[in-house]
């Protein structure tokens, strides 16, 4: 065993700090775009979210390397996915956290607190540990140090030459590696990025929104099309670090508050704060346009796309919405992205 608790969620829903307070390393399952999902396809339809099928494929092949799995209620598609994992993934500990769908009612906070307390109890019983207030606060402190450094790194994208893949990879490390060990690497990376050349000419600055990006090859396609992601609201990105966990007397309340502060995904209600965050990022960073996208069969973001696109059009914001496949190389996608880049160049020339 590697002292790892794997996380299965479709956004940023699992409470990493509780896992850390149990003495474990949280590892977010992201699947592998280069690995066939045939093992998962035995249990899931081919019209099911390809990312979720890839997550299950990774769990089926790698669960022996983990001490346990914590699943959290993210999107509707993966909500009952947990039952399949419970039956077919061989692992000594598998716990489900039922995150509330609503992000406005007081009752949802009460419900969520009970869910987190239940997780704490389950971890304590399974691993014979005590998850104390002090341990939770220490875990929150470590987590906030990582998020604070990511905020500084993310900000540099607007002014420095930071390729899309580099940004993605550093965010990926934050959700898959030991955070205490990662802090020094992030500090070193920050100094390196500060010395980078200025933002390269010929590239468009874009805001990326929609389905979570779980593999760097998609970011490479954007790079090839000369589209630089300088703002986003993704879980492997700003949704993870945009807000810090507040300093409350009760660390469980702090974790709950953090979940209500982060950029809103389409999987939570209401969706309006998601749009508010996109607008704030767009105008604050003066990006050239917004790229909205959804992974094939990702219904939540596909449903929201029409509403978002219409709103962007009303505001006069250059934007495009694309549906993408779960594949490493996509020439058709690249062609459409190139066309979007040309559109942005034309509009920039008309200013």
PDB file of N, CA and C in Angstrom, residues 178-279:
ATOM      1  N   UNK A 178       1.517  14.402  -2.778  1.00  0.00           N
ATOM      2  CA  UNK A 178       1.570  14.820  -1.377  1.00  0.00           C
ATOM      3  C   UNK A 178       1.761  16.338  -1.330  1.00  0.00           C
ATOM      4  N   UNK A 179       0.797  17.025  -0.780  1.00  0.00           N
ATOM      5  CA  UNK A 179       0.815  18.488  -0.813  1.00  0.00           C
ATOM      6  C   UNK A 179       1.958  19.079   0.004  1.00  0.00           C
ATOM      7  N   UNK A 180       2.270  18.458   1.119  1.00  0.00           N
ATOM      8  CA  UNK A 180       3.362  18.970   1.954  1.00  0.00           C
ATOM      9  C   UNK A 180       4.681  18.940   1.188  1.00  0.00           C
ATOM     10  N   UNK A 181       4.881  17.889   0.395  1.00  0.00           N
ATOM     11  CA  UNK A 181       6.103  17.771  -0.402  1.00  0.00           C
ATOM     12  C   UNK A 181       6.077  18.691  -1.621  1.00  0.00           C
ATOM     13  N   UNK A 182       4.895  19.031  -2.079  1.00  0.00           N
ATOM     14  CA  UNK A 182       4.744  19.806  -3.308  1.00  0.00           C
ATOM     15  C   UNK A 182       5.036  21.290  -3.117  1.00  0.00           C
ATOM     16  N   UNK A 183       4.899  21.780  -1.901  1.00  0.00           N
ATOM     17  CA  UNK A 183       5.031  23.220  -1.645  1.00  0.00           C
ATOM     18  C   UNK A 183       6.365  23.772  -2.139  1.00  0.00           C
ATOM     19  N   UNK A 184       7.469  23.098  -1.824  1.00  0.00           N
ATOM     20  CA  UNK A 184       8.784  23.600  -2.241  1.00  0.00           C
ATOM     21  C   UNK A 184       8.909  23.605  -3.764  1.00  0.00           C
ATOM     22  N   UNK A 185       8.347  22.601  -4.429  1.00  0.00           N
ATOM     23  CA  UNK A 185       8.393  22.571  -5.898  1.00  0.00           C
ATOM     24  C   UNK A 185       7.594  23.729  -6.490  1.00  0.00           C
ATOM     25  N   UNK A 186       6.449  24.027  -5.892  1.00  0.00           N
ATOM     26  CA  UNK A 186       5.644  25.148  -6.375  1.00  0.00           C
ATOM     27  C   UNK A 186       6.374  26.470  -6.170  1.00  0.00           C
ATOM     28  N   UNK A 187       7.064  26.602  -5.051  1.00  0.00           N
ATOM     29  CA  UNK A 187       7.833  27.820  -4.790  1.00  0.00           C
ATOM     30  C   UNK A 187       8.941  27.997  -5.827  1.00  0.00           C
ATOM     31  N   UNK A 188       9.619  26.905  -6.149  1.00  0.00           N
ATOM     32  CA  UNK A 188      10.676  26.960  -7.160  1.00  0.00           C
ATOM     33  C   UNK A 188      10.100  27.287  -8.539  1.00  0.00           C
ATOM     34  N   UNK A 189       8.964  26.672  -8.857  1.00  0.00           N
ATOM     35  CA  UNK A 189       8.315  26.923 -10.143  1.00  0.00           C
ATOM     36  C   UNK A 189       7.898  28.386 -10.263  1.00  0.00           C
ATOM     37  N   UNK A 190       7.437  28.958  -9.166  1.00  0.00           N
ATOM     38  CA  UNK A 190       7.027  30.360  -9.164  1.00  0.00           C
ATOM     39  C   UNK A 190       8.198  31.264  -9.537  1.00  0.00           C
ATOM     40  N   UNK A 191       9.360  31.003  -8.971  1.00  0.00           N
ATOM     41  CA  UNK A 191      10.534  31.819  -9.286  1.00  0.00           C
ATOM     42  C   UNK A 191      10.942  31.650 -10.750  1.00  0.00           C
ATOM     43  N   UNK A 192      10.827  30.433 -11.256  1.00  0.00           N
ATOM     44  CA  UNK A 192      11.166  30.176 -12.663  1.00  0.00           C
ATOM     45  C   UNK A 192      10.201  30.907 -13.591  1.00  0.00           C
ATOM     46  N   UNK A 193       8.917  30.808 -13.275  1.00  0.00           N
ATOM     47  CA  UNK A 193       7.912  31.445 -14.137  1.00  0.00           C
ATOM     48  C   UNK A 193       8.013  32.965 -14.105  1.00  0.00           C
ATOM     49  N   UNK A 194       8.419  33.525 -12.984  1.00  0.00           N
ATOM     50  CA  UNK A 194       8.578  34.981 -12.898  1.00  0.00           C
ATOM     51  C   UNK A 194       9.630  35.484 -13.882  1.00  0.00           C
ATOM     52  N   UNK A 195      10.633  34.641 -14.177  1.00  0.00           N
ATOM     53  CA  UNK A 195      11.716  35.028 -15.076  1.00  0.00           C
ATOM     54  C   UNK A 195      11.439  34.679 -16.536  1.00  0.00           C
ATOM     55  N   UNK A 196      10.276  34.152 -16.814  1.00  0.00           N
ATOM     56  CA  UNK A 196       9.933  33.793 -18.188  1.00  0.00           C
ATOM     57  C   UNK A 196       9.775  35.050 -19.055  1.00  0.00           C
ATOM     58  N   UNK A 197       9.950  34.905 -20.364  1.00  0.00           N
ATOM     59  CA  UNK A 197       9.696  36.039 -21.272  1.00  0.00           C
ATOM     60  C   UNK A 197       8.234  36.475 -21.187  1.00  0.00           C
ATOM     61  N   UNK A 198       7.960  37.638 -21.730  1.00  0.00           N
ATOM     62  CA  UNK A 198       6.590  38.150 -21.701  1.00  0.00           C
ATOM     63  C   UNK A 198       5.679  37.303 -22.593  1.00  0.00           C
ATOM     64  N   UNK A 199       4.393  37.516 -22.442  1.00  0.00           N
ATOM     65  CA  UNK A 199       3.393  36.758 -23.201  1.00  0.00           C
ATOM     66  C   UNK A 199       3.717  36.832 -24.691  1.00  0.00           C
ATOM     67  N   UNK A 200       3.765  35.697 -25.382  1.00  0.00           N
ATOM     68  CA  UNK A 200       4.224  35.673 -26.778  1.00  0.00           C
ATOM     69  C   UNK A 200       3.255  36.335 -27.758  1.00  0.00           C
ATOM     70  N   UNK A 201       3.804  37.007 -28.734  1.00  0.00           N
ATOM     71  CA  UNK A 201       2.989  37.626 -29.774  1.00  0.00           C
ATOM     72  C   UNK A 201       2.375  36.536 -30.659  1.00  0.00           C
ATOM     73  N   UNK A 202       1.204  36.827 -31.181  1.00  0.00           N
ATOM     74  CA  UNK A 202       0.551  35.885 -32.083  1.00  0.00           C
ATOM     75  C   UNK A 202      -0.377  34.912 -31.400  1.00  0.00           C
ATOM     76  N   UNK A 203      -0.374  34.906 -30.073  1.00  0.00           N
ATOM     77  CA  UNK A 203      -1.263  34.021 -29.317  1.00  0.00           C
ATOM     78  C   UNK A 203      -2.456  34.813 -28.790  1.00  0.00           C
ATOM     79  N   UNK A 204      -3.605  34.178 -28.789  1.00  0.00           N
ATOM     80  CA  UNK A 204      -4.803  34.798 -28.224  1.00  0.00           C
ATOM     81  C   UNK A 204      -4.957  34.369 -26.771  1.00  0.00           C
ATOM     82  N   UNK A 205      -5.411  35.293 -25.946  1.00  0.00           N
ATOM     83  CA  UNK A 205      -5.682  34.986 -24.545  1.00  0.00           C
ATOM     84  C   UNK A 205      -7.147  34.566 -24.412  1.00  0.00           C
ATOM     85  N   UNK A 206      -7.369  33.367 -23.871  1.00  0.00           N
ATOM     86  CA  UNK A 206      -8.743  32.891 -23.766  1.00  0.00           C
ATOM     87  C   UNK A 206      -9.083  32.465 -22.339  1.00  0.00           C
ATOM     88  N   UNK A 207     -10.378  32.493 -22.076  1.00  0.00           N
ATOM     89  CA  UNK A 207     -10.966  31.929 -20.864  1.00  0.00           C
ATOM     90  C   UNK A 207     -11.534  30.567 -21.259  1.00  0.00           C
ATOM     91  N   UNK A 208     -11.156  29.518 -20.520  1.00  0.00           N
ATOM     92  CA  UNK A 208     -11.622  28.163 -20.811  1.00  0.00           C
ATOM     93  C   UNK A 208     -12.637  27.734 -19.763  1.00  0.00           C
ATOM     94  N   UNK A 209     -13.810  27.310 -20.226  1.00  0.00           N
ATOM     95  CA  UNK A 209     -14.863  26.868 -19.317  1.00  0.00           C
ATOM     96  C   UNK A 209     -15.511  25.602 -19.865  1.00  0.00           C
ATOM     97  N   UNK A 210     -16.245  24.896 -19.010  1.00  0.00           N
ATOM     98  CA  UNK A 210     -16.950  23.702 -19.452  1.00  0.00           C
ATOM     99  C   UNK A 210     -16.493  22.452 -18.734  1.00  0.00           C
ATOM    100  N   UNK A 211     -16.592  21.323 -19.418  1.00  0.00           N
ATOM    101  CA  UNK A 211     -16.205  20.041 -18.831  1.00  0.00           C
ATOM    102  C   UNK A 211     -14.756  20.083 -18.366  1.00  0.00           C
ATOM    103  N   UNK A 212     -14.475  19.387 -17.285  1.00  0.00           N
ATOM    104  CA  UNK A 212     -13.106  19.364 -16.790  1.00  0.00           C
ATOM    105  C   UNK A 212     -12.168  18.718 -17.802  1.00  0.00           C
ATOM    106  N   UNK A 213     -10.996  19.298 -17.935  1.00  0.00           N
ATOM    107  CA  UNK A 213      -9.942  18.750 -18.784  1.00  0.00           C
ATOM    108  C   UNK A 213      -9.084  17.852 -17.905  1.00  0.00           C
ATOM    109  N   UNK A 214      -8.947  16.593 -18.296  1.00  0.00           N
ATOM    110  CA  UNK A 214      -8.237  15.630 -17.457  1.00  0.00           C
ATOM    111  C   UNK A 214      -6.965  15.097 -18.101  1.00  0.00           C
ATOM    112  N   UNK A 215      -6.651  15.557 -19.316  1.00  0.00           N
ATOM    113  CA  UNK A 215      -5.427  15.088 -19.968  1.00  0.00           C
ATOM    114  C   UNK A 215      -4.761  16.255 -20.693  1.00  0.00           C
ATOM    115  N   UNK A 216      -3.422  16.324 -20.670  1.00  0.00           N
ATOM    116  CA  UNK A 216      -2.706  17.493 -21.190  1.00  0.00           C
ATOM    117  C   UNK A 216      -2.758  17.639 -22.701  1.00  0.00           C
ATOM    118  N   UNK A 217      -3.054  16.559 -23.404  1.00  0.00           N
ATOM    119  CA  UNK A 217      -3.071  16.635 -24.864  1.00  0.00           C
ATOM    120  C   UNK A 217      -4.110  17.634 -25.380  1.00  0.00           C
ATOM    121  N   UNK A 218      -5.209  17.780 -24.651  1.00  0.00           N
ATOM    122  CA  UNK A 218      -6.196  18.784 -25.054  1.00  0.00           C
ATOM    123  C   UNK A 218      -5.589  20.180 -24.969  1.00  0.00           C
ATOM    124  N   UNK A 219      -4.804  20.413 -23.922  1.00  0.00           N
ATOM    125  CA  UNK A 219      -4.145  21.710 -23.778  1.00  0.00           C
ATOM    126  C   UNK A 219      -3.111  21.926 -24.886  1.00  0.00           C
ATOM    127  N   UNK A 220      -2.508  20.822 -25.343  1.00  0.00           N
ATOM    128  CA  UNK A 220      -1.553  20.916 -26.453  1.00  0.00           C
ATOM    129  C   UNK A 220      -2.246  21.345 -27.746  1.00  0.00           C
ATOM    130  N   UNK A 221      -3.467  20.839 -27.958  1.00  0.00           N
ATOM    131  CA  UNK A 221      -4.220  21.212 -29.157  1.00  0.00           C
ATOM    132  C   UNK A 221      -4.507  22.716 -29.148  1.00  0.00           C
ATOM    133  N   UNK A 222      -4.880  23.231 -27.981  1.00  0.00           N
ATOM    134  CA  UNK A 222      -5.098  24.678 -27.856  1.00  0.00           C
ATOM    135  C   UNK A 222      -3.805  25.441 -28.151  1.00  0.00           C
ATOM    136  N   UNK A 223      -2.709  24.928 -27.635  1.00  0.00           N
ATOM    137  CA  UNK A 223      -1.403  25.568 -27.847  1.00  0.00           C
ATOM    138  C   UNK A 223      -1.064  25.604 -29.334  1.00  0.00           C
ATOM    139  N   UNK A 224      -1.303  24.488 -30.006  1.00  0.00           N
ATOM    140  CA  UNK A 224      -1.018  24.395 -31.438  1.00  0.00           C
ATOM    141  C   UNK A 224      -1.846  25.402 -32.230  1.00  0.00           C
ATOM    142  N   UNK A 225      -3.068  25.660 -31.749  1.00  0.00           N
ATOM    143  CA  UNK A 225      -3.946  26.642 -32.405  1.00  0.00           C
ATOM    144  C   UNK A 225      -3.638  28.068 -31.968  1.00  0.00           C
ATOM    145  N   UNK A 226      -2.578  28.230 -31.176  1.00  0.00           N
ATOM    146  CA  UNK A 226      -2.145  29.529 -30.656  1.00  0.00           C
ATOM    147  C   UNK A 226      -3.216  30.185 -29.779  1.00  0.00           C
ATOM    148  N   UNK A 227      -3.822  29.348 -28.955  1.00  0.00           N
ATOM    149  CA  UNK A 227      -4.780  29.818 -27.957  1.00  0.00           C
ATOM    150  C   UNK A 227      -4.196  29.533 -26.585  1.00  0.00           C
ATOM    151  N   UNK A 228      -3.944  30.573 -25.826  1.00  0.00           N
ATOM    152  CA  UNK A 228      -3.386  30.422 -24.488  1.00  0.00           C
ATOM    153  C   UNK A 228      -4.494  30.590 -23.448  1.00  0.00           C
ATOM    154  N   UNK A 229      -4.604  29.606 -22.584  1.00  0.00           N
ATOM    155  CA  UNK A 229      -5.588  29.666 -21.504  1.00  0.00           C
ATOM    156  C   UNK A 229      -4.995  30.502 -20.370  1.00  0.00           C
ATOM    157  N   UNK A 230      -5.484  31.729 -20.215  1.00  0.00           N
ATOM    158  CA  UNK A 230      -4.981  32.589 -19.146  1.00  0.00           C
ATOM    159  C   UNK A 230      -5.969  32.670 -17.984  1.00  0.00           C
ATOM    160  N   UNK A 231      -7.210  32.216 -18.211  1.00  0.00           N
ATOM    161  CA  UNK A 231      -8.203  32.098 -17.138  1.00  0.00           C
ATOM    162  C   UNK A 231      -9.054  30.852 -17.403  1.00  0.00           C
ATOM    163  N   UNK A 232      -9.610  30.288 -16.340  1.00  0.00           N
ATOM    164  CA  UNK A 232     -10.458  29.110 -16.479  1.00  0.00           C
ATOM    165  C   UNK A 232     -11.303  28.962 -15.228  1.00  0.00           C
ATOM    166  N   UNK A 233     -12.241  28.025 -15.269  1.00  0.00           N
ATOM    167  CA  UNK A 233     -13.008  27.695 -14.062  1.00  0.00           C
ATOM    168  C   UNK A 233     -13.098  26.176 -13.905  1.00  0.00           C
ATOM    169  N   UNK A 234     -11.988  25.503 -14.203  1.00  0.00           N
ATOM    170  CA  UNK A 234     -11.948  24.044 -14.204  1.00  0.00           C
ATOM    171  C   UNK A 234     -11.427  23.497 -12.878  1.00  0.00           C
ATOM    172  N   UNK A 235     -11.743  22.229 -12.620  1.00  0.00           N
ATOM    173  CA  UNK A 235     -11.311  21.605 -11.366  1.00  0.00           C
ATOM    174  C   UNK A 235      -9.809  21.360 -11.343  1.00  0.00           C
ATOM    175  N   UNK A 236      -9.224  21.060 -12.501  1.00  0.00           N
ATOM    176  CA  UNK A 236      -7.762  21.007 -12.599  1.00  0.00           C
ATOM    177  C   UNK A 236      -7.352  22.400 -13.055  1.00  0.00           C
ATOM    178  N   UNK A 237      -7.556  23.348 -12.169  1.00  0.00           N
ATOM    179  CA  UNK A 237      -7.363  24.752 -12.494  1.00  0.00           C
ATOM    180  C   UNK A 237      -7.944  25.642 -11.419  1.00  0.00           C
ATOM    181  N   UNK A 238      -8.575  26.736 -11.826  1.00  0.00           N
ATOM    182  CA  UNK A 238      -8.982  27.772 -10.874  1.00  0.00           C
ATOM    183  C   UNK A 238     -10.054  27.332  -9.882  1.00  0.00           C
ATOM    184  N   UNK A 239     -10.926  26.391 -10.275  1.00  0.00           N
ATOM    185  CA  UNK A 239     -11.934  25.945  -9.308  1.00  0.00           C
ATOM    186  C   UNK A 239     -11.259  25.384  -8.054  1.00  0.00           C
ATOM    187  N   UNK A 240     -10.098  24.796  -8.249  1.00  0.00           N
ATOM    188  CA  UNK A 240      -9.369  24.192  -7.133  1.00  0.00           C
ATOM    189  C   UNK A 240      -8.739  25.243  -6.224  1.00  0.00           C
ATOM    190  N   UNK A 241      -8.219  26.331  -6.809  1.00  0.00           N
ATOM    191  CA  UNK A 241      -7.421  27.246  -5.992  1.00  0.00           C
ATOM    192  C   UNK A 241      -7.943  28.677  -5.910  1.00  0.00           C
ATOM    193  N   UNK A 242      -9.031  28.995  -6.594  1.00  0.00           N
ATOM    194  CA  UNK A 242      -9.510  30.385  -6.615  1.00  0.00           C
ATOM    195  C   UNK A 242      -9.841  30.904  -5.225  1.00  0.00           C
ATOM    196  N   UNK A 243     -10.356  30.040  -4.372  1.00  0.00           N
ATOM    197  CA  UNK A 243     -10.690  30.418  -2.991  1.00  0.00           C
ATOM    198  C   UNK A 243      -9.810  29.639  -2.023  1.00  0.00           C
ATOM    199  N   UNK A 244      -9.469  30.275  -0.915  1.00  0.00           N
ATOM    200  CA  UNK A 244      -8.774  29.584   0.165  1.00  0.00           C
ATOM    201  C   UNK A 244      -9.803  29.097   1.176  1.00  0.00           C
ATOM    202  N   UNK A 245      -9.430  28.091   1.933  1.00  0.00           N
ATOM    203  CA  UNK A 245     -10.315  27.582   2.977  1.00  0.00           C
ATOM    204  C   UNK A 245     -10.261  28.559   4.144  1.00  0.00           C
ATOM    205  N   UNK A 246     -11.393  29.097   4.571  1.00  0.00           N
ATOM    206  CA  UNK A 246     -11.379  30.125   5.625  1.00  0.00           C
ATOM    207  C   UNK A 246     -10.924  29.578   6.974  1.00  0.00           C
ATOM    208  N   UNK A 247     -10.534  30.480   7.851  1.00  0.00           N
ATOM    209  CA  UNK A 247     -10.057  30.118   9.190  1.00  0.00           C
ATOM    210  C   UNK A 247     -11.227  30.198  10.173  1.00  0.00           C
ATOM    211  N   UNK A 248     -11.916  29.093  10.367  1.00  0.00           N
ATOM    212  CA  UNK A 248     -13.029  29.014  11.309  1.00  0.00           C
ATOM    213  C   UNK A 248     -12.611  28.194  12.524  1.00  0.00           C
ATOM    214  N   UNK A 249     -13.288  28.422  13.636  1.00  0.00           N
ATOM    215  CA  UNK A 249     -13.026  27.614  14.827  1.00  0.00           C
ATOM    216  C   UNK A 249     -13.291  26.137  14.556  1.00  0.00           C
ATOM    217  N   UNK A 250     -14.354  25.875  13.825  1.00  0.00           N
ATOM    218  CA  UNK A 250     -14.688  24.505  13.453  1.00  0.00           C
ATOM    219  C   UNK A 250     -14.175  24.251  12.039  1.00  0.00           C
ATOM    220  N   UNK A 251     -13.136  23.423  11.880  1.00  0.00           N
ATOM    221  CA  UNK A 251     -12.564  23.206  10.545  1.00  0.00           C
ATOM    222  C   UNK A 251     -13.531  22.534   9.571  1.00  0.00           C
ATOM    223  N   UNK A 252     -14.490  21.780  10.084  1.00  0.00           N
ATOM    224  CA  UNK A 252     -15.479  21.168   9.192  1.00  0.00           C
ATOM    225  C   UNK A 252     -16.343  22.257   8.561  1.00  0.00           C
ATOM    226  N   UNK A 253     -16.731  23.240   9.367  1.00  0.00           N
ATOM    227  CA  UNK A 253     -17.483  24.377   8.822  1.00  0.00           C
ATOM    228  C   UNK A 253     -16.651  25.131   7.785  1.00  0.00           C
ATOM    229  N   UNK A 254     -15.340  25.197   8.014  1.00  0.00           N
ATOM    230  CA  UNK A 254     -14.449  25.884   7.070  1.00  0.00           C
ATOM    231  C   UNK A 254     -14.411  25.152   5.729  1.00  0.00           C
ATOM    232  N   UNK A 255     -14.350  23.826   5.781  1.00  0.00           N
ATOM    233  CA  UNK A 255     -14.329  23.024   4.551  1.00  0.00           C
ATOM    234  C   UNK A 255     -15.641  23.182   3.790  1.00  0.00           C
ATOM    235  N   UNK A 256     -16.747  23.219   4.529  1.00  0.00           N
ATOM    236  CA  UNK A 256     -18.054  23.417   3.901  1.00  0.00           C
ATOM    237  C   UNK A 256     -18.118  24.787   3.232  1.00  0.00           C
ATOM    238  N   UNK A 257     -17.669  25.815   3.942  1.00  0.00           N
ATOM    239  CA  UNK A 257     -17.696  27.175   3.388  1.00  0.00           C
ATOM    240  C   UNK A 257     -16.856  27.260   2.117  1.00  0.00           C
ATOM    241  N   UNK A 258     -15.706  26.602   2.130  1.00  0.00           N
ATOM    242  CA  UNK A 258     -14.842  26.580   0.944  1.00  0.00           C
ATOM    243  C   UNK A 258     -15.587  26.010  -0.258  1.00  0.00           C
ATOM    244  N   UNK A 259     -16.318  24.921  -0.049  1.00  0.00           N
ATOM    245  CA  UNK A 259     -17.058  24.309  -1.152  1.00  0.00           C
ATOM    246  C   UNK A 259     -18.107  25.256  -1.731  1.00  0.00           C
ATOM    247  N   UNK A 260     -18.605  26.160  -0.884  1.00  0.00           N
ATOM    248  CA  UNK A 260     -19.611  27.118  -1.342  1.00  0.00           C
ATOM    249  C   UNK A 260     -18.975  28.363  -1.966  1.00  0.00           C
ATOM    250  N   UNK A 261     -17.661  28.517  -1.798  1.00  0.00           N
ATOM    251  CA  UNK A 261     -16.958  29.687  -2.323  1.00  0.00           C
ATOM    252  C   UNK A 261     -16.329  29.449  -3.688  1.00  0.00           C
ATOM    253  N   UNK A 262     -16.014  28.210  -4.011  1.00  0.00           N
ATOM    254  CA  UNK A 262     -15.264  27.923  -5.233  1.00  0.00           C
ATOM    255  C   UNK A 262     -16.114  28.188  -6.477  1.00  0.00           C
ATOM    256  N   UNK A 263     -15.471  28.441  -7.621  1.00  0.00           N
ATOM    257  CA  UNK A 263     -16.225  28.641  -8.861  1.00  0.00           C
ATOM    258  C   UNK A 263     -17.221  27.509  -9.092  1.00  0.00           C
ATOM    259  N   UNK A 264     -18.436  27.860  -9.386  1.00  0.00           N
ATOM    260  CA  UNK A 264     -19.547  26.909  -9.457  1.00  0.00           C
ATOM    261  C   UNK A 264     -19.509  26.068 -10.737  1.00  0.00           C
ATOM    262  N   UNK A 265     -19.579  24.749 -10.602  1.00  0.00           N
ATOM    263  CA  UNK A 265     -19.727  23.913 -11.796  1.00  0.00           C
ATOM    264  C   UNK A 265     -21.187  23.837 -12.220  1.00  0.00           C
ATOM    265  N   UNK A 266     -21.439  23.320 -13.399  1.00  0.00           N
ATOM    266  CA  UNK A 266     -22.818  23.169 -13.866  1.00  0.00           C
ATOM    267  C   UNK A 266     -23.573  22.096 -13.092  1.00  0.00           C
ATOM    268  N   UNK A 267     -22.846  21.299 -12.327  1.00  0.00           N
ATOM    269  CA  UNK A 267     -23.472  20.201 -11.590  1.00  0.00           C
ATOM    270  C   UNK A 267     -24.108  20.647 -10.282  1.00  0.00           C
ATOM    271  N   UNK A 268     -23.961  21.919  -9.934  1.00  0.00           N
ATOM    272  CA  UNK A 268     -24.526  22.422  -8.680  1.00  0.00           C
ATOM    273  C   UNK A 268     -25.523  23.549  -8.978  1.00  0.00           C
ATOM    274  N   UNK A 269     -26.438  23.743  -8.037  1.00  0.00           N
ATOM    275  CA  UNK A 269     -27.534  24.704  -8.234  1.00  0.00           C
ATOM    276  C   UNK A 269     -27.433  25.852  -7.233  1.00  0.00           C
ATOM    277  N   UNK A 270     -27.721  27.081  -7.672  1.00  0.00           N
ATOM    278  CA  UNK A 270     -28.008  27.481  -9.054  1.00  0.00           C
ATOM    279  C   UNK A 270     -26.729  27.691  -9.856  1.00  0.00           C
ATOM    280  N   UNK A 271     -26.867  27.784 -11.171  1.00  0.00           N
ATOM    281  CA  UNK A 271     -25.702  27.918 -12.054  1.00  0.00           C
ATOM    282  C   UNK A 271     -25.254  29.360 -12.254  1.00  0.00           C
ATOM    283  N   UNK A 272     -26.083  30.310 -11.834  1.00  0.00           N
ATOM    284  CA  UNK A 272     -25.755  31.718 -12.094  1.00  0.00           C
ATOM    285  C   UNK A 272     -24.376  32.136 -11.592  1.00  0.00           C
ATOM    286  N   UNK A 273     -23.945  31.685 -10.390  1.00  0.00           N
ATOM    287  CA  UNK A 273     -22.602  32.067  -9.949  1.00  0.00           C
ATOM    288  C   UNK A 273     -21.498  31.604 -10.889  1.00  0.00           C
ATOM    289  N   UNK A 274     -21.750  30.537 -11.635  1.00  0.00           N
ATOM    290  CA  UNK A 274     -20.767  30.111 -12.631  1.00  0.00           C
ATOM    291  C   UNK A 274     -20.579  31.199 -13.675  1.00  0.00           C
ATOM    292  N   UNK A 275     -21.678  31.727 -14.162  1.00  0.00           N
ATOM    293  CA  UNK A 275     -21.624  32.794 -15.160  1.00  0.00           C
ATOM    294  C   UNK A 275     -20.987  34.050 -14.579  1.00  0.00           C
ATOM    295  N   UNK A 276     -21.287  34.348 -13.322  1.00  0.00           N
ATOM    296  CA  UNK A 276     -20.698  35.517 -12.663  1.00  0.00           C
ATOM    297  C   UNK A 276     -19.178  35.410 -12.636  1.00  0.00           C
ATOM    298  N   UNK A 277     -18.673  34.209 -12.330  1.00  0.00           N
ATOM    299  CA  UNK A 277     -17.227  34.018 -12.257  1.00  0.00           C
ATOM    300  C   UNK A 277     -16.593  34.183 -13.638  1.00  0.00           C
ATOM    301  N   UNK A 278     -17.251  33.643 -14.656  1.00  0.00           N
ATOM    302  CA  UNK A 278     -16.733  33.764 -16.022  1.00  0.00           C
ATOM    303  C   UNK A 278     -16.645  35.232 -16.437  1.00  0.00           C
ATOM    304  N   UNK A 279     -17.704  35.990 -16.165  1.00  0.00           N
ATOM    305  CA  UNK A 279     -17.701  37.418 -16.510  1.00  0.00           C
ATOM    306  C   UNK A 279     -16.597  38.159 -15.755  1.00  0.00           C
TER     307      UNK A 279
END
